[in-house]
């Protein structure tokens, strides 16, 4: 698990709950330091992770390609991953996620994946979308997302990244007002909701200055979020939804992990301006209990 933003405290609470349920817990290792010899998947100090029944992983800030290789090997070895490996990979890739959701008739922004040098098609996308969002496919927290209102402004950026990318992933910009909606889901059930009010010109991410606030979500938004996680076959996620000026809902992202434990995050993170979380999204204890019960079902 992540250790910043109160994650170290949450990790100890989770470990304590699991031990009280007579469940062996291994948590003092880093997936980025694991290695494989033949069919053994080993931590840096030699523990064989294939002995585990399941692995709960939740650390967006410290992901690496090597870590993904380790997760894949664990999945092949029969260790139950929360989230499943293929679901995690599909949700992590913003282009793939959008593509899967669209194929399942779920409302997402119009999107396009275009080779780097195909300027003619890039111009068509700018003519079609008008305002274009360029998204790195595998990053989180709003990092690297750019907004362009014309092909001319994009072309300078295109020249700047020459040689570093093979293609561009574009989404149509959805003008959604001052906040988005976040719906936390575990095993198909909603376990929390809140909104993020933007202070950035178009991003709501907390790392971009977004401010959490209570909100009411509609049944339509809940149904949309549940259909999205079902389509991606993901166990736990936090789904980002926006509503445009015509009151139509769009899914912007189905996160490949739960997000953070909000209460601890707000209290201990230097990213959060508000330190006393509203009761409406004070769900850390609920999340921990749901997770423990799910792990117990896997083991039993």
JSON list of C-alpha atoms in Angstrom, two decimals, residues 76-235:
[
{"chain": "A", "resi": 76, "resn": "UNK", "atom": "CA", "xyz": [-0.72, -16.60, -13.55]},
{"chain": "A", "resi": 77, "resn": "UNK", "atom": "CA", "xyz": [0.50, -18.42, -10.41]},
{"chain": "A", "resi": 78, "resn": "UNK", "atom": "CA", "xyz": [-3.03, -18.44, -8.98]},
{"chain": "A", "resi": 79, "resn": "UNK", "atom": "CA", "xyz": [-2.72, -15.69, -6.38]},
{"chain": "A", "resi": 80, "resn": "UNK", "atom": "CA", "xyz": [-6.02, -13.77, -6.23]},
{"chain": "A", "resi": 81, "resn": "UNK", "atom": "CA", "xyz": [-5.31, -10.12, -7.00]},
{"chain": "A", "resi": 82, "resn": "UNK", "atom": "CA", "xyz": [-7.51, -7.26, -5.83]},
{"chain": "A", "resi": 83, "resn": "UNK", "atom": "CA", "xyz": [-7.98, -5.94, -8.57]},
{"chain": "A", "resi": 84, "resn": "UNK", "atom": "CA", "xyz": [-7.58, -8.73, -11.17]},
{"chain": "A", "resi": 85, "resn": "UNK", "atom": "CA", "xyz": [-4.50, -8.15, -13.32]},
{"chain": "A", "resi": 86, "resn": "UNK", "atom": "CA", "xyz": [-6.21, -7.79, -16.72]},
{"chain": "A", "resi": 87, "resn": "UNK", "atom": "CA", "xyz": [-8.88, -5.51, -15.26]},
{"chain": "A", "resi": 88, "resn": "UNK", "atom": "CA", "xyz": [-6.21, -3.37, -13.62]},
{"chain": "A", "resi": 89, "resn": "UNK", "atom": "CA", "xyz": [-4.28, -3.05, -16.89]},
{"chain": "A", "resi": 90, "resn": "UNK", "atom": "CA", "xyz": [-7.40, -2.15, -18.90]},
{"chain": "A", "resi": 91, "resn": "UNK", "atom": "CA", "xyz": [-8.59, 0.46, -16.40]},
{"chain": "A", "resi": 92, "resn": "UNK", "atom": "CA", "xyz": [-5.09, 1.89, -16.01]},
{"chain": "A", "resi": 93, "resn": "UNK", "atom": "CA", "xyz": [-4.86, 2.62, -19.75]},
{"chain": "A", "resi": 94, "resn": "UNK", "atom": "CA", "xyz": [-7.18, 5.57, -20.38]},
{"chain": "A", "resi": 95, "resn": "UNK", "atom": "CA", "xyz": [-7.53, 4.78, -24.08]},
{"chain": "A", "resi": 96, "resn": "UNK", "atom": "CA", "xyz": [-8.34, 1.10, -23.51]},
{"chain": "A", "resi": 97, "resn": "UNK", "atom": "CA", "xyz": [-10.76, 1.93, -20.71]},
{"chain": "A", "resi": 98, "resn": "UNK", "atom": "CA", "xyz": [-12.63, 4.47, -22.84]},
{"chain": "A", "resi": 99, "resn": "UNK", "atom": "CA", "xyz": [-12.72, 1.98, -25.74]},
{"chain": "A", "resi": 100, "resn": "UNK", "atom": "CA", "xyz": [-14.15, -0.85, -23.59]},
{"chain": "A", "resi": 101, "resn": "UNK", "atom": "CA", "xyz": [-16.75, 1.39, -21.97]},
{"chain": "A", "resi": 102, "resn": "UNK", "atom": "CA", "xyz": [-17.90, 2.72, -25.35]},
{"chain": "A", "resi": 103, "resn": "UNK", "atom": "CA", "xyz": [-18.19, -0.83, -26.71]},
{"chain": "A", "resi": 104, "resn": "UNK", "atom": "CA", "xyz": [-20.49, -1.53, -23.76]},
{"chain": "A", "resi": 105, "resn": "UNK", "atom": "CA", "xyz": [-22.71, 1.49, -24.55]},
{"chain": "A", "resi": 106, "resn": "UNK", "atom": "CA", "xyz": [-21.52, 3.47, -21.54]},
{"chain": "A", "resi": 107, "resn": "UNK", "atom": "CA", "xyz": [-21.39, 7.25, -21.86]},
{"chain": "A", "resi": 108, "resn": "UNK", "atom": "CA", "xyz": [-17.78, 8.45, -22.26]},
{"chain": "A", "resi": 109, "resn": "UNK", "atom": "CA", "xyz": [-16.27, 11.43, -24.10]},
{"chain": "A", "resi": 110, "resn": "UNK", "atom": "CA", "xyz": [-15.57, 11.01, -27.80]},
{"chain": "A", "resi": 111, "resn": "UNK", "atom": "CA", "xyz": [-11.97, 9.85, -28.15]},
{"chain": "A", "resi": 112, "resn": "UNK", "atom": "CA", "xyz": [-9.27, 9.11, -30.68]},
{"chain": "A", "resi": 113, "resn": "UNK", "atom": "CA", "xyz": [-5.87, 7.40, -30.83]},
{"chain": "A", "resi": 114, "resn": "UNK", "atom": "CA", "xyz": [-3.76, 8.74, -33.71]},
{"chain": "A", "resi": 115, "resn": "UNK", "atom": "CA", "xyz": [-0.19, 8.04, -34.85]},
{"chain": "A", "resi": 116, "resn": "UNK", "atom": "CA", "xyz": [2.24, 10.82, -33.96]},
{"chain": "A", "resi": 117, "resn": "UNK", "atom": "CA", "xyz": [2.91, 11.98, -37.52]},
{"chain": "A", "resi": 118, "resn": "UNK", "atom": "CA", "xyz": [-0.62, 11.75, -38.95]},
{"chain": "A", "resi": 119, "resn": "UNK", "atom": "CA", "xyz": [-1.26, 15.49, -38.96]},
{"chain": "A", "resi": 120, "resn": "UNK", "atom": "CA", "xyz": [-4.20, 15.29, -41.35]},
{"chain": "A", "resi": 121, "resn": "UNK", "atom": "CA", "xyz": [-6.19, 13.09, -38.98]},
{"chain": "A", "resi": 122, "resn": "UNK", "atom": "CA", "xyz": [-5.13, 15.15, -35.97]},
{"chain": "A", "resi": 123, "resn": "UNK", "atom": "CA", "xyz": [-6.51, 18.25, -37.71]},
{"chain": "A", "resi": 124, "resn": "UNK", "atom": "CA", "xyz": [-9.79, 16.43, -38.34]},
{"chain": "A", "resi": 125, "resn": "UNK", "atom": "CA", "xyz": [-10.06, 15.60, -34.63]},
{"chain": "A", "resi": 126, "resn": "UNK", "atom": "CA", "xyz": [-9.54, 19.27, -33.72]},
{"chain": "A", "resi": 127, "resn": "UNK", "atom": "CA", "xyz": [-12.22, 20.28, -36.20]},
{"chain": "A", "resi": 128, "resn": "UNK", "atom": "CA", "xyz": [-14.56, 17.66, -34.76]},
{"chain": "A", "resi": 129, "resn": "UNK", "atom": "CA", "xyz": [-13.91, 18.07, -31.01]},
{"chain": "A", "resi": 130, "resn": "UNK", "atom": "CA", "xyz": [-13.20, 21.84, -31.05]},
{"chain": "A", "resi": 131, "resn": "UNK", "atom": "CA", "xyz": [-11.59, 21.73, -27.61]},
{"chain": "A", "resi": 132, "resn": "UNK", "atom": "CA", "xyz": [-9.28, 18.74, -27.16]},
{"chain": "A", "resi": 133, "resn": "UNK", "atom": "CA", "xyz": [-7.91, 17.05, -24.07]},
{"chain": "A", "resi": 134, "resn": "UNK", "atom": "CA", "xyz": [-4.60, 15.24, -24.54]},
{"chain": "A", "resi": 135, "resn": "UNK", "atom": "CA", "xyz": [-4.13, 12.52, -21.93]},
{"chain": "A", "resi": 136, "resn": "UNK", "atom": "CA", "xyz": [-1.11, 10.42, -21.02]},
{"chain": "A", "resi": 137, "resn": "UNK", "atom": "CA", "xyz": [-2.56, 6.93, -21.06]},
{"chain": "A", "resi": 138, "resn": "UNK", "atom": "CA", "xyz": [-1.08, 5.49, -17.87]},
{"chain": "A", "resi": 139, "resn": "UNK", "atom": "CA", "xyz": [-0.60, 8.36, -15.45]},
{"chain": "A", "resi": 140, "resn": "UNK", "atom": "CA", "xyz": [-2.82, 9.45, -12.55]},
{"chain": "A", "resi": 141, "resn": "UNK", "atom": "CA", "xyz": [-3.70, 12.52, -10.55]},
{"chain": "A", "resi": 142, "resn": "UNK", "atom": "CA", "xyz": [-4.19, 14.68, -13.62]},
{"chain": "A", "resi": 143, "resn": "UNK", "atom": "CA", "xyz": [-0.44, 14.66, -14.33]},
{"chain": "A", "resi": 144, "resn": "UNK", "atom": "CA", "xyz": [0.47, 15.58, -17.89]},
{"chain": "A", "resi": 145, "resn": "UNK", "atom": "CA", "xyz": [-3.10, 16.22, -19.08]},
{"chain": "A", "resi": 146, "resn": "UNK", "atom": "CA", "xyz": [-3.21, 19.13, -21.52]},
{"chain": "A", "resi": 147, "resn": "UNK", "atom": "CA", "xyz": [-6.05, 21.17, -23.00]},
{"chain": "A", "resi": 148, "resn": "UNK", "atom": "CA", "xyz": [-5.86, 22.60, -26.53]},
{"chain": "A", "resi": 149, "resn": "UNK", "atom": "CA", "xyz": [-8.36, 24.86, -28.28]},
{"chain": "A", "resi": 150, "resn": "UNK", "atom": "CA", "xyz": [-6.74, 24.79, -31.71]},
{"chain": "A", "resi": 151, "resn": "UNK", "atom": "CA", "xyz": [-4.43, 22.66, -33.83]},
{"chain": "A", "resi": 152, "resn": "UNK", "atom": "CA", "xyz": [-2.00, 25.58, -34.09]},
{"chain": "A", "resi": 153, "resn": "UNK", "atom": "CA", "xyz": [-1.39, 25.60, -30.33]},
{"chain": "A", "resi": 154, "resn": "UNK", "atom": "CA", "xyz": [-1.08, 21.81, -30.30]},
{"chain": "A", "resi": 155, "resn": "UNK", "atom": "CA", "xyz": [1.48, 21.75, -33.13]},
{"chain": "A", "resi": 156, "resn": "UNK", "atom": "CA", "xyz": [4.14, 23.43, -30.98]},
{"chain": "A", "resi": 157, "resn": "UNK", "atom": "CA", "xyz": [3.63, 20.79, -28.31]},
{"chain": "A", "resi": 158, "resn": "UNK", "atom": "CA", "xyz": [3.79, 18.09, -30.98]},
{"chain": "A", "resi": 159, "resn": "UNK", "atom": "CA", "xyz": [7.20, 19.33, -32.09]},
{"chain": "A", "resi": 160, "resn": "UNK", "atom": "CA", "xyz": [8.39, 19.48, -28.49]},
{"chain": "A", "resi": 161, "resn": "UNK", "atom": "CA", "xyz": [7.66, 15.78, -27.83]},
{"chain": "A", "resi": 162, "resn": "UNK", "atom": "CA", "xyz": [9.03, 14.61, -31.18]},
{"chain": "A", "resi": 163, "resn": "UNK", "atom": "CA", "xyz": [10.71, 11.23, -30.70]},
{"chain": "A", "resi": 164, "resn": "UNK", "atom": "CA", "xyz": [9.19, 10.58, -27.25]},
{"chain": "A", "resi": 165, "resn": "UNK", "atom": "CA", "xyz": [5.74, 9.29, -28.22]},
{"chain": "A", "resi": 166, "resn": "UNK", "atom": "CA", "xyz": [4.34, 6.97, -30.89]},
{"chain": "A", "resi": 167, "resn": "UNK", "atom": "CA", "xyz": [0.78, 8.25, -30.81]},
{"chain": "A", "resi": 168, "resn": "UNK", "atom": "CA", "xyz": [-1.57, 10.70, -29.15]},
{"chain": "A", "resi": 169, "resn": "UNK", "atom": "CA", "xyz": [-4.68, 9.88, -27.14]},
{"chain": "A", "resi": 170, "resn": "UNK", "atom": "CA", "xyz": [-7.29, 12.64, -27.45]},
{"chain": "A", "resi": 171, "resn": "UNK", "atom": "CA", "xyz": [-10.63, 13.13, -25.73]},
{"chain": "A", "resi": 172, "resn": "UNK", "atom": "CA", "xyz": [-13.27, 15.71, -26.45]},
{"chain": "A", "resi": 173, "resn": "UNK", "atom": "CA", "xyz": [-13.37, 18.30, -23.66]},
{"chain": "A", "resi": 174, "resn": "UNK", "atom": "CA", "xyz": [-16.60, 18.12, -21.66]},
{"chain": "A", "resi": 175, "resn": "UNK", "atom": "CA", "xyz": [-17.61, 21.50, -20.23]},
{"chain": "A", "resi": 176, "resn": "UNK", "atom": "CA", "xyz": [-18.88, 20.31, -16.86]},
{"chain": "A", "resi": 177, "resn": "UNK", "atom": "CA", "xyz": [-19.01, 23.36, -14.62]},
{"chain": "A", "resi": 178, "resn": "UNK", "atom": "CA", "xyz": [-17.25, 23.70, -11.28]},
{"chain": "A", "resi": 179, "resn": "UNK", "atom": "CA", "xyz": [-17.06, 20.13, -9.97]},
{"chain": "A", "resi": 180, "resn": "UNK", "atom": "CA", "xyz": [-17.04, 16.44, -10.81]},
{"chain": "A", "resi": 181, "resn": "UNK", "atom": "CA", "xyz": [-18.53, 13.45, -8.97]},
{"chain": "A", "resi": 182, "resn": "UNK", "atom": "CA", "xyz": [-16.63, 10.51, -7.50]},
{"chain": "A", "resi": 183, "resn": "UNK", "atom": "CA", "xyz": [-18.32, 7.20, -6.71]},
{"chain": "A", "resi": 184, "resn": "UNK", "atom": "CA", "xyz": [-16.38, 4.61, -4.71]},
{"chain": "A", "resi": 185, "resn": "UNK", "atom": "CA", "xyz": [-17.34, 1.03, -5.50]},
{"chain": "A", "resi": 186, "resn": "UNK", "atom": "CA", "xyz": [-16.29, -2.27, -3.97]},
{"chain": "A", "resi": 187, "resn": "UNK", "atom": "CA", "xyz": [-17.54, -5.56, -5.39]},
{"chain": "A", "resi": 188, "resn": "UNK", "atom": "CA", "xyz": [-20.42, -3.83, -7.18]},
{"chain": "A", "resi": 189, "resn": "UNK", "atom": "CA", "xyz": [-21.60, -1.86, -4.14]},
{"chain": "A", "resi": 190, "resn": "UNK", "atom": "CA", "xyz": [-21.30, 1.89, -3.57]},
{"chain": "A", "resi": 191, "resn": "UNK", "atom": "CA", "xyz": [-19.30, 2.61, -0.42]},
{"chain": "A", "resi": 192, "resn": "UNK", "atom": "CA", "xyz": [-18.84, 6.37, -0.74]},
{"chain": "A", "resi": 193, "resn": "UNK", "atom": "CA", "xyz": [-19.44, 9.47, -2.83]},
{"chain": "A", "resi": 194, "resn": "UNK", "atom": "CA", "xyz": [-18.10, 12.99, -2.94]},
{"chain": "A", "resi": 195, "resn": "UNK", "atom": "CA", "xyz": [-17.36, 15.85, -5.33]},
{"chain": "A", "resi": 196, "resn": "UNK", "atom": "CA", "xyz": [-14.18, 17.71, -6.18]},
{"chain": "A", "resi": 197, "resn": "UNK", "atom": "CA", "xyz": [-14.53, 21.44, -6.81]},
{"chain": "A", "resi": 198, "resn": "UNK", "atom": "CA", "xyz": [-11.94, 22.72, -9.25]},
{"chain": "A", "resi": 199, "resn": "UNK", "atom": "CA", "xyz": [-9.67, 25.69, -8.73]},
{"chain": "A", "resi": 200, "resn": "UNK", "atom": "CA", "xyz": [-7.66, 24.77, -11.84]},
{"chain": "A", "resi": 201, "resn": "UNK", "atom": "CA", "xyz": [-9.10, 25.91, -15.19]},
{"chain": "A", "resi": 202, "resn": "UNK", "atom": "CA", "xyz": [-10.25, 22.39, -16.08]},
{"chain": "A", "resi": 203, "resn": "UNK", "atom": "CA", "xyz": [-8.81, 19.81, -13.64]},
{"chain": "A", "resi": 204, "resn": "UNK", "atom": "CA", "xyz": [-10.48, 18.72, -10.40]},
{"chain": "A", "resi": 205, "resn": "UNK", "atom": "CA", "xyz": [-7.67, 16.54, -9.06]},
{"chain": "A", "resi": 206, "resn": "UNK", "atom": "CA", "xyz": [-6.66, 17.27, -5.48]},
{"chain": "A", "resi": 207, "resn": "UNK", "atom": "CA", "xyz": [-3.05, 17.51, -6.66]},
{"chain": "A", "resi": 208, "resn": "UNK", "atom": "CA", "xyz": [-4.19, 20.27, -9.04]},
{"chain": "A", "resi": 209, "resn": "UNK", "atom": "CA", "xyz": [-5.90, 22.23, -6.27]},
{"chain": "A", "resi": 210, "resn": "UNK", "atom": "CA", "xyz": [-9.27, 20.47, -6.26]},
{"chain": "A", "resi": 211, "resn": "UNK", "atom": "CA", "xyz": [-11.29, 20.76, -3.07]},
{"chain": "A", "resi": 212, "resn": "UNK", "atom": "CA", "xyz": [-13.41, 17.91, -1.75]},
{"chain": "A", "resi": 213, "resn": "UNK", "atom": "CA", "xyz": [-16.98, 18.65, -0.85]},
{"chain": "A", "resi": 214, "resn": "UNK", "atom": "CA", "xyz": [-20.15, 16.68, -0.05]},
{"chain": "A", "resi": 215, "resn": "UNK", "atom": "CA", "xyz": [-22.54, 16.01, -2.88]},
{"chain": "A", "resi": 216, "resn": "UNK", "atom": "CA", "xyz": [-25.66, 14.12, -3.82]},
{"chain": "A", "resi": 217, "resn": "UNK", "atom": "CA", "xyz": [-25.32, 11.63, -6.65]},
{"chain": "A", "resi": 218, "resn": "UNK", "atom": "CA", "xyz": [-28.27, 10.52, -8.75]},
{"chain": "A", "resi": 219, "resn": "UNK", "atom": "CA", "xyz": [-29.44, 6.97, -9.32]},
{"chain": "A", "resi": 220, "resn": "UNK", "atom": "CA", "xyz": [-28.43, 7.42, -12.94]},
{"chain": "A", "resi": 221, "resn": "UNK", "atom": "CA", "xyz": [-24.86, 8.27, -11.93]},
{"chain": "A", "resi": 222, "resn": "UNK", "atom": "CA", "xyz": [-24.67, 5.30, -9.56]},
{"chain": "A", "resi": 223, "resn": "UNK", "atom": "CA", "xyz": [-25.99, 2.96, -12.24]},
{"chain": "A", "resi": 224, "resn": "UNK", "atom": "CA", "xyz": [-23.48, 4.38, -14.73]},
{"chain": "A", "resi": 225, "resn": "UNK", "atom": "CA", "xyz": [-20.58, 3.82, -12.33]},
{"chain": "A", "resi": 226, "resn": "UNK", "atom": "CA", "xyz": [-21.68, 0.27, -11.53]},
{"chain": "A", "resi": 227, "resn": "UNK", "atom": "CA", "xyz": [-22.03, -0.60, -15.21]},
{"chain": "A", "resi": 228, "resn": "UNK", "atom": "CA", "xyz": [-18.55, 0.79, -15.84]},
{"chain": "A", "resi": 229, "resn": "UNK", "atom": "CA", "xyz": [-16.82, -1.34, -13.20]},
{"chain": "A", "resi": 230, "resn": "UNK", "atom": "CA", "xyz": [-18.81, -4.36, -14.36]},
{"chain": "A", "resi": 231, "resn": "UNK", "atom": "CA", "xyz": [-17.71, -3.78, -17.97]},
{"chain": "A", "resi": 232, "resn": "UNK", "atom": "CA", "xyz": [-14.07, -3.59, -16.89]},
{"chain": "A", "resi": 233, "resn": "UNK", "atom": "CA", "xyz": [-14.51, -6.54, -14.50]},
{"chain": "A", "resi": 234, "resn": "UNK", "atom": "CA", "xyz": [-12.86, -4.58, -11.73]},
{"chain": "A", "resi": 235, "resn": "UNK", "atom": "CA", "xyz": [-13.45, -5.32, -8.03]}
]
